[in-house]
XYZ file of C-alpha atoms in Angstrom:
246
model
C -25.115 -94.824 -170.339
C -24.256 -95.193 -174.021
C -25.243 -97.882 -176.520
C -22.614 -100.558 -177.277
C -19.770 -99.177 -179.420
C -20.929 -95.548 -179.271
C -17.704 -94.835 -177.408
C -15.694 -98.002 -178.095
C -15.786 -97.466 -181.872
C -13.273 -94.621 -181.634
C -10.761 -96.767 -179.711
C -11.587 -100.198 -181.131
C -8.644 -100.479 -183.529
C -6.170 -99.213 -180.944
C -7.212 -101.935 -178.498
C -7.845 -104.854 -180.880
C -5.683 -104.168 -183.965
C -3.173 -107.013 -183.530
C -5.924 -109.615 -183.108
C -7.811 -108.174 -186.067
C -4.750 -108.254 -188.329
C -4.016 -111.900 -187.507
C -7.563 -113.071 -188.153
C -8.040 -110.940 -191.267
C -4.866 -112.364 -192.828
C -6.153 -115.883 -192.099
C -9.449 -115.185 -193.879
C -7.662 -113.580 -196.838
C -5.438 -116.663 -197.095
C -8.521 -118.894 -197.283
C -9.979 -116.666 -199.979
C -6.807 -116.751 -202.091
C -6.282 -120.490 -201.692
C -9.854 -121.285 -202.694
C -10.242 -118.790 -205.522
C -12.801 -116.648 -203.733
C -13.861 -113.378 -205.391
C -16.256 -111.807 -202.871
C -17.014 -111.514 -199.177
C -19.712 -110.159 -196.887
C -18.545 -109.279 -193.391
C -21.456 -109.212 -190.928
C -20.663 -107.046 -187.913
C -17.854 -105.484 -189.944
C -16.855 -103.007 -187.228
C -14.278 -100.500 -188.481
C -14.006 -102.258 -191.842
C -10.416 -103.505 -191.687
C -11.251 -106.909 -193.207
C -13.173 -105.180 -195.991
C -10.222 -102.835 -196.547
C -7.874 -105.825 -196.871
C -10.124 -107.562 -199.395
C -10.559 -104.366 -201.388
C -6.771 -103.882 -201.453
C -6.511 -107.373 -202.979
C -9.067 -106.534 -205.696
C -11.848 -108.662 -204.215
C -15.481 -107.568 -203.995
C -16.382 -106.704 -200.428
C -19.592 -105.867 -198.570
C -20.434 -105.384 -194.927
C -22.882 -104.243 -192.292
C -22.828 -103.271 -188.648
C -25.584 -102.191 -186.296
C -23.387 -99.412 -184.881
C -23.531 -96.207 -186.901
C -20.306 -95.091 -185.182
C -18.513 -98.201 -186.448
C -19.812 -97.669 -189.981
C -18.656 -94.040 -189.945
C -15.107 -95.244 -189.269
C -15.415 -98.154 -191.715
C -16.342 -95.753 -194.516
C -13.181 -93.761 -193.793
C -11.016 -96.886 -193.655
C -12.412 -98.466 -196.828
C -13.227 -95.304 -198.838
C -16.616 -96.920 -199.521
C -19.569 -94.538 -199.344
C -22.305 -96.643 -200.984
C -24.840 -97.582 -198.277
C -25.738 -100.782 -200.127
C -22.146 -101.996 -199.875
C -21.415 -100.740 -196.354
C -24.589 -100.473 -194.353
C -25.864 -99.648 -190.884
C -28.095 -102.688 -190.613
C -28.960 -105.734 -188.544
C -26.985 -108.837 -189.536
C -30.175 -110.916 -189.515
C -31.629 -108.895 -192.390
C -28.767 -107.313 -194.371
C -28.391 -108.541 -197.937
C -25.513 -107.304 -200.101
C -26.365 -106.274 -203.683
C -24.908 -109.550 -205.018
C -24.321 -113.102 -203.818
C -20.894 -113.718 -202.268
C -18.426 -116.584 -201.915
C -17.627 -116.107 -198.231
C -19.654 -114.685 -195.344
C -17.885 -113.851 -192.101
C -18.870 -112.814 -188.588
C -15.819 -112.201 -186.442
C -14.820 -111.578 -182.824
C -17.951 -113.154 -181.292
C -20.209 -110.583 -182.962
C -22.836 -113.302 -183.312
C -23.108 -113.484 -179.527
C -24.873 -110.123 -179.580
C -27.903 -112.051 -180.887
C -29.580 -112.754 -177.576
C -31.784 -115.758 -178.316
C -31.926 -118.911 -180.438
C -34.629 -117.473 -182.698
C -32.283 -114.682 -183.813
C -29.395 -117.099 -184.422
C -31.700 -119.203 -186.597
C -32.929 -116.157 -188.525
C -29.338 -115.057 -189.069
C -28.191 -118.448 -190.353
C -31.023 -118.521 -192.894
C -30.073 -115.005 -194.013
C -26.408 -115.951 -194.439
C -27.315 -119.037 -196.450
C -29.481 -116.927 -198.769
C -26.633 -114.536 -199.702
C -23.995 -117.177 -200.452
C -23.124 -118.498 -203.885
C -23.248 -122.249 -204.403
C -20.153 -123.813 -202.802
C -19.802 -120.728 -200.626
C -18.819 -120.860 -196.983
C -19.641 -119.135 -193.737
C -16.789 -118.456 -191.293
C -17.520 -117.246 -187.771
C -16.537 -117.641 -184.136
C -18.549 -117.539 -180.941
C -17.975 -117.630 -177.207
C -19.497 -120.640 -175.528
C -22.046 -121.044 -172.775
C -19.237 -122.383 -170.591
C -17.291 -119.161 -171.120
C -20.244 -116.910 -170.298
C -21.387 -118.927 -167.294
C -18.047 -119.872 -165.746
C -15.380 -117.426 -166.992
C -17.213 -114.116 -167.265
C -18.267 -113.653 -163.617
C -15.732 -111.357 -161.999
C -13.528 -111.039 -165.091
C -11.826 -107.639 -165.425
C -9.589 -106.086 -168.072
C -7.954 -102.667 -168.091
C -6.666 -100.532 -170.990
C -5.331 -96.988 -170.926
C -3.224 -94.317 -172.551
C -2.702 -90.641 -171.752
C -6.106 -89.618 -173.152
C -8.439 -92.374 -172.021
C -8.871 -95.346 -169.699
C -11.194 -98.339 -170.010
C -12.139 -100.824 -167.285
C -14.113 -103.816 -168.575
C -16.040 -105.771 -165.944
C -17.969 -108.924 -166.852
C -20.798 -110.672 -165.038
C -23.251 -113.492 -165.648
C -27.010 -112.837 -165.529
C -28.308 -116.232 -164.421
C -31.991 -115.359 -164.767
C -31.600 -114.532 -168.471
C -28.615 -116.834 -169.139
C -26.574 -114.026 -170.703
C -23.207 -112.428 -170.118
C -23.000 -108.702 -169.432
C -19.841 -106.674 -169.875
C -19.674 -103.133 -168.543
C -17.279 -100.788 -170.351
C -16.409 -98.059 -167.863
C -14.738 -95.172 -169.685
C -12.740 -92.168 -168.530
C -11.956 -89.877 -171.482
C -9.946 -86.658 -171.413
C -11.730 -83.964 -173.457
C -11.230 -80.199 -173.450
C -9.125 -80.320 -170.297
C -11.649 -82.407 -168.360
C -11.948 -86.134 -167.603
C -15.398 -87.389 -168.626
C -16.856 -90.637 -167.315
C -19.349 -92.819 -169.195
C -20.468 -96.444 -169.457
C -21.473 -98.880 -172.187
C -23.385 -102.123 -171.606
C -22.563 -105.112 -173.836
C -24.676 -108.283 -173.666
C -23.770 -111.736 -175.005
C -25.779 -114.926 -175.359
C -24.680 -118.312 -176.601
C -25.978 -121.770 -177.501
C -24.726 -125.309 -177.094
C -22.405 -126.233 -179.947
C -24.746 -129.075 -180.942
C -27.601 -126.581 -181.245
C -25.462 -124.273 -183.401
C -24.626 -127.174 -185.709
C -28.268 -128.253 -185.951
C -29.417 -124.701 -186.748
C -26.820 -124.371 -189.520
C -27.859 -127.682 -191.067
C -31.539 -126.735 -190.850
C -30.746 -123.462 -192.667
C -29.437 -125.538 -195.579
C -25.693 -125.827 -194.998
C -24.395 -129.193 -196.180
C -21.617 -129.599 -193.600
C -20.208 -127.850 -190.550
C -16.661 -127.956 -189.139
C -15.963 -126.789 -185.588
C -12.643 -126.326 -183.798
C -11.352 -124.742 -180.627
C -10.727 -121.141 -181.729
C -7.748 -120.735 -179.415
C -5.873 -123.998 -179.997
C -7.158 -125.040 -183.421
C -7.826 -128.506 -182.030
C -10.999 -130.461 -182.608
C -13.496 -129.749 -179.843
C -13.555 -132.582 -177.350
C -15.032 -131.263 -174.117
C -17.456 -128.716 -172.711
C -14.780 -126.374 -171.341
C -13.897 -124.792 -174.669
C -14.362 -121.029 -174.353
C -14.460 -120.027 -178.026
C -15.414 -122.044 -181.101
C -14.383 -121.463 -184.714
C -16.964 -122.547 -187.302
C -16.853 -123.114 -191.046
C -20.184 -124.032 -192.653
C -20.403 -124.987 -196.326
C -23.147 -124.428 -198.890
C -23.026 -126.961 -201.675
C -24.025 -126.352 -205.277
């Protein structure tokens, strides 16, 4: 069994590119409208958001815990400096300068498996933002992990590989587990392997309280799918914008 993204990194853009492009354009639009000059993308994956910012002459930095993801990100962005694009934990990575926007996209934060790590991460993000900077991220909710993950399946394939994703809920640890079951055609042979991805979440009120305790002056939350203000406990994904005041 492989570590998360050891295999998925090579196919990540093929499977998720349209969703990435839509979200990345949204973040770039915020940056342009608000006169932002720099960004740090925590859990930067293959670096497509960084590539977009760099193309628009904005300073960009990023980290990811997966060395396979960073290998691809360095190809995509043409950035080789390990201080700017680093294999590092999001709770500890600090770019070489303060930034105007910090991001953490596609529920990457849910890989932090307990409240203590979320708190540590929020304090780290606050410390790398300029005054009046903002933190943009999304996360899957406890409702999603507990009620929607059990039994969920998704299948992707082309002529060279196939991926079956199977989700479950670990009640004893209150986490979601997603098994990535791969079949990959290499050297005339189909090879089978598996990755294990684990997600944890917190109540939205707890997330807000942790952000405020880290120093953020205000926090906006919306339903990530509809854009509507959150009004019930059956929201599956939440979009967050937290603001650091000068």
